[in-house]
XYZ file of N, CA and C in Angstrom:
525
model
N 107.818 -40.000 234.898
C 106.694 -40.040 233.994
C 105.704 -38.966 234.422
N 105.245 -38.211 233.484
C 104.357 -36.940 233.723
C 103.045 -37.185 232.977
N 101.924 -36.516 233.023
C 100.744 -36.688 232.071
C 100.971 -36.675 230.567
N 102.479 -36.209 230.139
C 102.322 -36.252 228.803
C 103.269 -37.483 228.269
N 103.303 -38.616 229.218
C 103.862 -39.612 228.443
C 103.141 -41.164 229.497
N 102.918 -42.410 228.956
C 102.187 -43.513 228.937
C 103.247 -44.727 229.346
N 103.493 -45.246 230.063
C 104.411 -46.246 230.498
C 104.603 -47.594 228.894
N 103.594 -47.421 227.948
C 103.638 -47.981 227.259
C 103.710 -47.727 225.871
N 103.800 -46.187 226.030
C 104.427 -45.458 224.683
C 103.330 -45.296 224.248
N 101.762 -45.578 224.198
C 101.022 -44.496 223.266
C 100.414 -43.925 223.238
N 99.514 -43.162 222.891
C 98.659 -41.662 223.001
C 98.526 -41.578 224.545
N 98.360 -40.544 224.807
C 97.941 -39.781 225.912
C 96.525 -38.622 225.818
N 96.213 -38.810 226.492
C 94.621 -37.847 226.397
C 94.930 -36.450 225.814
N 95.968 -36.197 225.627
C 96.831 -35.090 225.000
C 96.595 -35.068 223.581
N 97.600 -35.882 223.035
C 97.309 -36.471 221.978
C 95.965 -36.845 221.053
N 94.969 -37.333 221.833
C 93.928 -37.230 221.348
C 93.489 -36.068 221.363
N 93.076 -35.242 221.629
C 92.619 -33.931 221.647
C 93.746 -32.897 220.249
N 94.350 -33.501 220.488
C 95.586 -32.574 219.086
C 94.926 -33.465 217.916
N 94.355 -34.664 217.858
C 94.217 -35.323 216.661
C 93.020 -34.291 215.622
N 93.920 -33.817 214.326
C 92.675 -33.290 212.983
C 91.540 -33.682 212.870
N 91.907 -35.039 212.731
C 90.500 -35.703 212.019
C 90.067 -36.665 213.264
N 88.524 -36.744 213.693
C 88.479 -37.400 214.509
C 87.670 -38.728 213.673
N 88.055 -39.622 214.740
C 87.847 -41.337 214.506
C 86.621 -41.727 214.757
N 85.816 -41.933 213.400
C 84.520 -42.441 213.869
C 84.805 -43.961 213.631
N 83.244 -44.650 214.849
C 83.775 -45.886 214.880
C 82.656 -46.419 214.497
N 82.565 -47.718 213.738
C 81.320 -48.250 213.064
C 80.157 -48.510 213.967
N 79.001 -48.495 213.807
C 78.142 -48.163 214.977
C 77.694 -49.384 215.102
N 78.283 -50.600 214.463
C 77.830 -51.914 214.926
C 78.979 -52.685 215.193
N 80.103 -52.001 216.249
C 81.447 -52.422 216.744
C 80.398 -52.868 217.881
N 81.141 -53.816 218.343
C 81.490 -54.140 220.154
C 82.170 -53.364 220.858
N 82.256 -53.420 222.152
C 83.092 -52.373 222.728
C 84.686 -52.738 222.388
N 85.110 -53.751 222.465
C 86.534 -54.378 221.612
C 86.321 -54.026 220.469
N 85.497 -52.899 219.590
C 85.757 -52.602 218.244
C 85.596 -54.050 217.069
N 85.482 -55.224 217.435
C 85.423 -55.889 216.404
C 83.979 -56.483 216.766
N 83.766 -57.072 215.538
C 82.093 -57.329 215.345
C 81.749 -58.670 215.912
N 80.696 -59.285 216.742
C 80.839 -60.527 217.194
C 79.888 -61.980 216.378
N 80.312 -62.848 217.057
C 80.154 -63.943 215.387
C 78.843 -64.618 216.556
N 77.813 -64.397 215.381
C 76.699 -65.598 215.846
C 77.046 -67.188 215.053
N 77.187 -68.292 215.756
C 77.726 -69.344 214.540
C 75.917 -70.021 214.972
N 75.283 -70.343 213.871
C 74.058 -71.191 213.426
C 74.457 -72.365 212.663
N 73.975 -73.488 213.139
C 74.180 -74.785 212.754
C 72.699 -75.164 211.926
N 73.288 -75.203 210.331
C 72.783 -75.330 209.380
C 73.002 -77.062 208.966
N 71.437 -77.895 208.786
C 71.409 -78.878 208.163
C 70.283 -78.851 206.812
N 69.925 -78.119 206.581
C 69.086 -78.252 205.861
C 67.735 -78.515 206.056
N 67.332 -78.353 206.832
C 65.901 -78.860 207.666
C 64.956 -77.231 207.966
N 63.835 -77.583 208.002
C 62.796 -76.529 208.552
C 63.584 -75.925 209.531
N 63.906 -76.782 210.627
C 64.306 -75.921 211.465
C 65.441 -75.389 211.630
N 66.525 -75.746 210.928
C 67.793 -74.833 211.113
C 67.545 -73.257 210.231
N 66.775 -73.327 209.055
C 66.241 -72.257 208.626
C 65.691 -71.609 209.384
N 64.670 -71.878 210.296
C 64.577 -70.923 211.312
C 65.278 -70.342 212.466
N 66.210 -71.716 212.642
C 67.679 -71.120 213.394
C 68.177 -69.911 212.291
N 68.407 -69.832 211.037
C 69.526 -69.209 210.233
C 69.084 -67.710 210.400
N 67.245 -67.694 210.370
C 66.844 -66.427 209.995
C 66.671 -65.477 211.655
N 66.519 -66.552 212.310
C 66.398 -65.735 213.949
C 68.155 -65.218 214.044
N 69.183 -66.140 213.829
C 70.709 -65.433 213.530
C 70.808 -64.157 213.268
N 70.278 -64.366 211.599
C 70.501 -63.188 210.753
C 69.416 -61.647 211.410
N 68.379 -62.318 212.003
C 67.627 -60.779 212.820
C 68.579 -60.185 213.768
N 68.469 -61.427 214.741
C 69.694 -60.940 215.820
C 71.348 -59.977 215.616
N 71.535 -60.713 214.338
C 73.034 -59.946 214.349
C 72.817 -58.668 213.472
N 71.613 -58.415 213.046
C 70.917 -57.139 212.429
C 70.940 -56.463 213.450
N 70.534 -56.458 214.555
C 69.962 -56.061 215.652
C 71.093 -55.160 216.459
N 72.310 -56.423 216.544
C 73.655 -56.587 217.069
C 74.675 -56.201 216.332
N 74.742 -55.936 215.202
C 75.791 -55.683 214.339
C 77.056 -56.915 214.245
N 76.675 -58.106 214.431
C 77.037 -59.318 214.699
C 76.981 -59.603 213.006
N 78.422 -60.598 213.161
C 78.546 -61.397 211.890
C 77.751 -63.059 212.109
N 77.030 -63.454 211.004
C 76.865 -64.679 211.110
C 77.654 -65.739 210.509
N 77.685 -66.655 211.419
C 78.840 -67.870 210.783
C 77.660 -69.000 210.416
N 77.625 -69.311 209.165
C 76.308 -70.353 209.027
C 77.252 -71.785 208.631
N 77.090 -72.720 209.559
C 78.073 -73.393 209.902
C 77.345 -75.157 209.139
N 77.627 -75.840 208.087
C 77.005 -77.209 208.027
C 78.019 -78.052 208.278
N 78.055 -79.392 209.185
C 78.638 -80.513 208.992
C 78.218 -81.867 208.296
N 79.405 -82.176 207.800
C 78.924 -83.435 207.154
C 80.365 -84.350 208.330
N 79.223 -85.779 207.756
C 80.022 -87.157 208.651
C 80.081 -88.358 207.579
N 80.983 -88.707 207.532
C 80.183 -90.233 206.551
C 81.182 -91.142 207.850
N 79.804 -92.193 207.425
C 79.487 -93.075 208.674
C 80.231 -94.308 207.951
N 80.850 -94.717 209.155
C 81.535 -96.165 208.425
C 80.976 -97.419 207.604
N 79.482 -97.279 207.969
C 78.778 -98.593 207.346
C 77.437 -97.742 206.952
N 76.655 -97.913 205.924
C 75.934 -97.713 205.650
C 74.500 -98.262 206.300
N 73.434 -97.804 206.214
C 72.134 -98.292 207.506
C 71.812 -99.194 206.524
N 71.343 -100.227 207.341
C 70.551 -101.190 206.381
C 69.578 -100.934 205.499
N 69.149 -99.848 205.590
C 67.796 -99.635 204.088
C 68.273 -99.207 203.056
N 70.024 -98.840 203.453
C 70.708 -98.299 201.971
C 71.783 -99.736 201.391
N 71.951 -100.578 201.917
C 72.596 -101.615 201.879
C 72.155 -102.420 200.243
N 72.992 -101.708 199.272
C 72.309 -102.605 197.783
C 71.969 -101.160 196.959
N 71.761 -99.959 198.260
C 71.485 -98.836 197.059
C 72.391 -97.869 196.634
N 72.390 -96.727 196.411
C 73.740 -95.663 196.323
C 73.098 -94.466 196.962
N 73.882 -94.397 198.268
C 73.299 -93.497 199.271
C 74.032 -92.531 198.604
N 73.529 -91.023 198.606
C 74.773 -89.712 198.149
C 76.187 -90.013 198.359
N 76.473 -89.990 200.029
C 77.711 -90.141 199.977
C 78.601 -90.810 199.461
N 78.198 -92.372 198.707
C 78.832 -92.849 198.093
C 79.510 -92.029 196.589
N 77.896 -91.254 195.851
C 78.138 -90.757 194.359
C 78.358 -89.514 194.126
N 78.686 -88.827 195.000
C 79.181 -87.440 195.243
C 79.872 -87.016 196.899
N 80.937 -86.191 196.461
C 81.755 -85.828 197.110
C 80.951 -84.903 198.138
N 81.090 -85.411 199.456
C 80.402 -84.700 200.895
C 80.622 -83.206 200.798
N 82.456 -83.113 200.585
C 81.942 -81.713 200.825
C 81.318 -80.614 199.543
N 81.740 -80.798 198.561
C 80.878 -80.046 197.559
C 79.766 -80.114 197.814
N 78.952 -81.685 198.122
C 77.795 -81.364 198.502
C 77.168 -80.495 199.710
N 77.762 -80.767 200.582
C 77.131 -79.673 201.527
C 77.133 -78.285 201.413
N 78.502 -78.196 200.934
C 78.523 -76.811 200.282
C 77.453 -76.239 199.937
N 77.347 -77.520 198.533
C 75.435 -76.724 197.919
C 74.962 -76.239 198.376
N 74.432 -77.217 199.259
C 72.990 -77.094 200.298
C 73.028 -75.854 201.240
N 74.428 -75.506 201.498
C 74.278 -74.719 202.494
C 74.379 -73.450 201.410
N 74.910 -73.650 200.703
C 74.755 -72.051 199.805
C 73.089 -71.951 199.536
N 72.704 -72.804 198.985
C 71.301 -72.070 198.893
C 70.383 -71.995 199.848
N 70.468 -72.679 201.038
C 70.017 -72.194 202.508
C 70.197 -70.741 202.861
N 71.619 -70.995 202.504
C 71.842 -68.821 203.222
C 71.636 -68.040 201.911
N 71.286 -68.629 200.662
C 70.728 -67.756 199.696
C 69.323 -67.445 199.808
N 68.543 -68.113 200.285
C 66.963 -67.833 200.707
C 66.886 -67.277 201.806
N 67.740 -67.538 203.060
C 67.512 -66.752 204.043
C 68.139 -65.115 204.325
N 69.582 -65.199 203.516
C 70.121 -64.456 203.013
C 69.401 -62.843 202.689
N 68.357 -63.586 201.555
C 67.754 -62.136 200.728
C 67.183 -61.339 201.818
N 66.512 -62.084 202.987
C 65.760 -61.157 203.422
C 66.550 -60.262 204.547
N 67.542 -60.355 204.548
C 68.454 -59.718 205.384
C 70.290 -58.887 204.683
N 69.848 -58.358 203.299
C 70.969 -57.939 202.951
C 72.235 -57.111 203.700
N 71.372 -56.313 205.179
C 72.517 -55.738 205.440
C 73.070 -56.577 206.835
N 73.284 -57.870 206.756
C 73.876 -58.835 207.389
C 75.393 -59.618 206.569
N 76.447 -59.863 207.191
C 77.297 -59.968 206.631
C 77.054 -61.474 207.090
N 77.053 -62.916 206.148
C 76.196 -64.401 206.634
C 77.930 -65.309 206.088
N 78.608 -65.577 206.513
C 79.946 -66.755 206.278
C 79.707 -67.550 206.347
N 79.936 -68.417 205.604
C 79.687 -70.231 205.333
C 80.859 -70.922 205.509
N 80.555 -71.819 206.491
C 81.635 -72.829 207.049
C 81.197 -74.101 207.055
N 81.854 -74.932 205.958
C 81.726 -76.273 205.934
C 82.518 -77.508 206.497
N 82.553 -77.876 207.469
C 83.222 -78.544 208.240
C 83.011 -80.333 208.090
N 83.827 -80.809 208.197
C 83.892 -83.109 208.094
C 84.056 -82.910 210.007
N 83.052 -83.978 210.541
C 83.420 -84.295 211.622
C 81.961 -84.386 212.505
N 82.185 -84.794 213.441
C 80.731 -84.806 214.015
C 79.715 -83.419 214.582
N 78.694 -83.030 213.701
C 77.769 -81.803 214.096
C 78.028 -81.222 215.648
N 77.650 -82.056 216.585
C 77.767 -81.603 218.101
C 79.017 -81.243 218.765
N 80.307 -81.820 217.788
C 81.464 -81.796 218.259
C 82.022 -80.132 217.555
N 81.920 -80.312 216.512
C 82.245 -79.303 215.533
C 81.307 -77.611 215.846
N 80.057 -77.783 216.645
C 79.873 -76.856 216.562
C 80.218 -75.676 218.262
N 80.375 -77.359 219.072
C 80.779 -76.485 220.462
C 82.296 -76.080 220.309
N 83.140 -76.484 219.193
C 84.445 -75.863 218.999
C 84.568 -74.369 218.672
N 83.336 -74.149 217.297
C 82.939 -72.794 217.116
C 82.226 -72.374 218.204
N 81.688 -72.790 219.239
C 81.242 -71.822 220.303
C 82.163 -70.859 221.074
N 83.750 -71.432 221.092
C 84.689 -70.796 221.853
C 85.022 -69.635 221.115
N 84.573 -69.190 219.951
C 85.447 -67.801 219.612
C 83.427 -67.181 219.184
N 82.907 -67.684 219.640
C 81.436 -66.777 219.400
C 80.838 -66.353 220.281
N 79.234 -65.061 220.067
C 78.888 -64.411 221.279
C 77.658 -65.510 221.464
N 77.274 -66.246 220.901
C 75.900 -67.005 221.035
C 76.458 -68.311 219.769
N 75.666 -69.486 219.940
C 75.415 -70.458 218.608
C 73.869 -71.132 219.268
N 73.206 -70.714 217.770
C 71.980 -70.583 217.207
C 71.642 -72.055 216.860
N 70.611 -72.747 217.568
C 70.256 -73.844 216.434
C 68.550 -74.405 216.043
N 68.085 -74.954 215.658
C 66.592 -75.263 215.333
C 66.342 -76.037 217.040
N 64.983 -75.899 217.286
C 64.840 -76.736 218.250
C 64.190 -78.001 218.026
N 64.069 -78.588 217.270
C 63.617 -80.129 217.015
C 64.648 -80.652 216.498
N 64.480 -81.993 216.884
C 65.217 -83.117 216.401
C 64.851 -83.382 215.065
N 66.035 -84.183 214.134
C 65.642 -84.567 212.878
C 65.313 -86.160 212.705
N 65.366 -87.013 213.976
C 64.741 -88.377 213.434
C 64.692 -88.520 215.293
N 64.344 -90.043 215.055
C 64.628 -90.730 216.856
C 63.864 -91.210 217.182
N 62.516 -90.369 217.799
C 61.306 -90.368 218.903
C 60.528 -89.446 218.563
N 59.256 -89.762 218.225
C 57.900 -88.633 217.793
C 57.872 -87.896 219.510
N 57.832 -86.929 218.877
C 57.600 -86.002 220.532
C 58.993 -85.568 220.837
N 60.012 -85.995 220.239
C 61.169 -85.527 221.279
C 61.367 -84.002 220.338
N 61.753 -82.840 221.057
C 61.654 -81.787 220.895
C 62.854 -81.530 221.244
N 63.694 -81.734 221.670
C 65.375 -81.428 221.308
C 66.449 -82.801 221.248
N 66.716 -82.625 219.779
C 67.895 -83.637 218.782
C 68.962 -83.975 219.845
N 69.618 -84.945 219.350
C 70.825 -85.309 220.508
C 71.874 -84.013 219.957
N 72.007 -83.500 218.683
C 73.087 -82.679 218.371
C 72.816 -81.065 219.051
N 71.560 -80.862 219.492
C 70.965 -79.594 220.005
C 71.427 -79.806 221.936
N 71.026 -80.960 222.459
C 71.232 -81.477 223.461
C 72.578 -81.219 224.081
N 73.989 -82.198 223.617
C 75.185 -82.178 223.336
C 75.512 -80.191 223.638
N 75.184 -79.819 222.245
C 75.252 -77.963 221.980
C 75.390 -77.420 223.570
N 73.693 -77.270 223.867
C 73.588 -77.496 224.689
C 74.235 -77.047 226.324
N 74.726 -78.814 226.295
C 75.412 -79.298 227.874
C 76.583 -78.486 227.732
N 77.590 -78.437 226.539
C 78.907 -78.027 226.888
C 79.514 -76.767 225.975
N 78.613 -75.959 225.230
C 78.870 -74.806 224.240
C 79.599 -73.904 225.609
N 80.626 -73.358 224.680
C 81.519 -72.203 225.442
C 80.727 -70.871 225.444
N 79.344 -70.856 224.702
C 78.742 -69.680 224.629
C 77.107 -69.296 224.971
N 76.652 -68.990 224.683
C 75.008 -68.703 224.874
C 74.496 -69.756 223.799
N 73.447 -70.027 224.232
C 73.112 -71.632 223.441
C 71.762 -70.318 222.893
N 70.753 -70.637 221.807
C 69.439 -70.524 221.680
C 69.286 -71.253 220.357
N 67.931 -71.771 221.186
C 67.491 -73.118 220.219
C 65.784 -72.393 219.681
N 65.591 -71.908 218.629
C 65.051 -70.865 217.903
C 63.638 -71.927 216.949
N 62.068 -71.628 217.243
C 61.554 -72.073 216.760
C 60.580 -70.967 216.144
């Protein structure tokens, strides 16, 4: 084997230098050339909107794709204050509905960031579970920092918490 051949058969620094046209590379690659995924956990709340839009700056910033991620759960028994009424999940289908919600979430947060590429992922299963799964193929997951019910004062949700303790990635909890 000499400088003009590669134990693995391809280009040689040779080769590149003979190439016509040279290879430009998108200026919001990673060094692996592919673009990296912020996933934001979208419920519909004040604060995941501000999770969605700190995302969408960041991967402006980063040349990062956003994954805007909602889960739905339906719970085996209904809470007692809905017991006699027709909670949504009973009169419409979970996931179309979330769908909605999350389309027009990343349609408002969306506008103000057109040159962001924003993917919607609607997932059945539990929020905290579902979103440290998407942590393993992402560079960060984004979420609101308040809780949505519980304890007045508590300032991080059990599903932010959870995120959190065991995300495969950079946690930021965005207020």
């Amino acid at each position: 084997m000499d400088e003009t051949t590669r134990p693995d058969g391809g280009p040689t620094a040779a080769d590149a230098t003979r190439s016509a046209a040279p290879v430009e590379r998108e200026p919001e690659a990673h060094e692996s050339g592919s673009r990296g995924r912020i996933v934001v956990g979208v419920d519909g709340s004040k604060q995941s909107r501000i999770a969605l839009r700190w995302a969408c700056a960041d991967a402006r910033a980063k040349g990062d794709v956003v994954v805007a991620a909602a889960v739905w759960h339906l719970y085996p028994l209904a809470p007692p204050e809905r017991v006699g009424a027709s909670p949504w999940w009973f009169t419409a289908d979970p996931q179309e509905a979330t769908e909605a919600y999350l389309g027009e979430v990343v349609d408002e947060v969306a506008a103000d960031f057109p040159d962001v590429v924003v993917e919607q992922r609607v997932l059945s299963g539990h929020a905290a579970e579902e979103l440290i799964r998407l942590s393993a193929t992402a560079e960060e997951v984004v979420l609101g920092a308040t809780g949505s019910g519980g304890f007045v004062g508590m300032t991080l949700g059990s599903t932010s918490r959870a995120v959190l303790e065991h995300a495969l990635s950079t946690v930021v909890l965005a207020r």
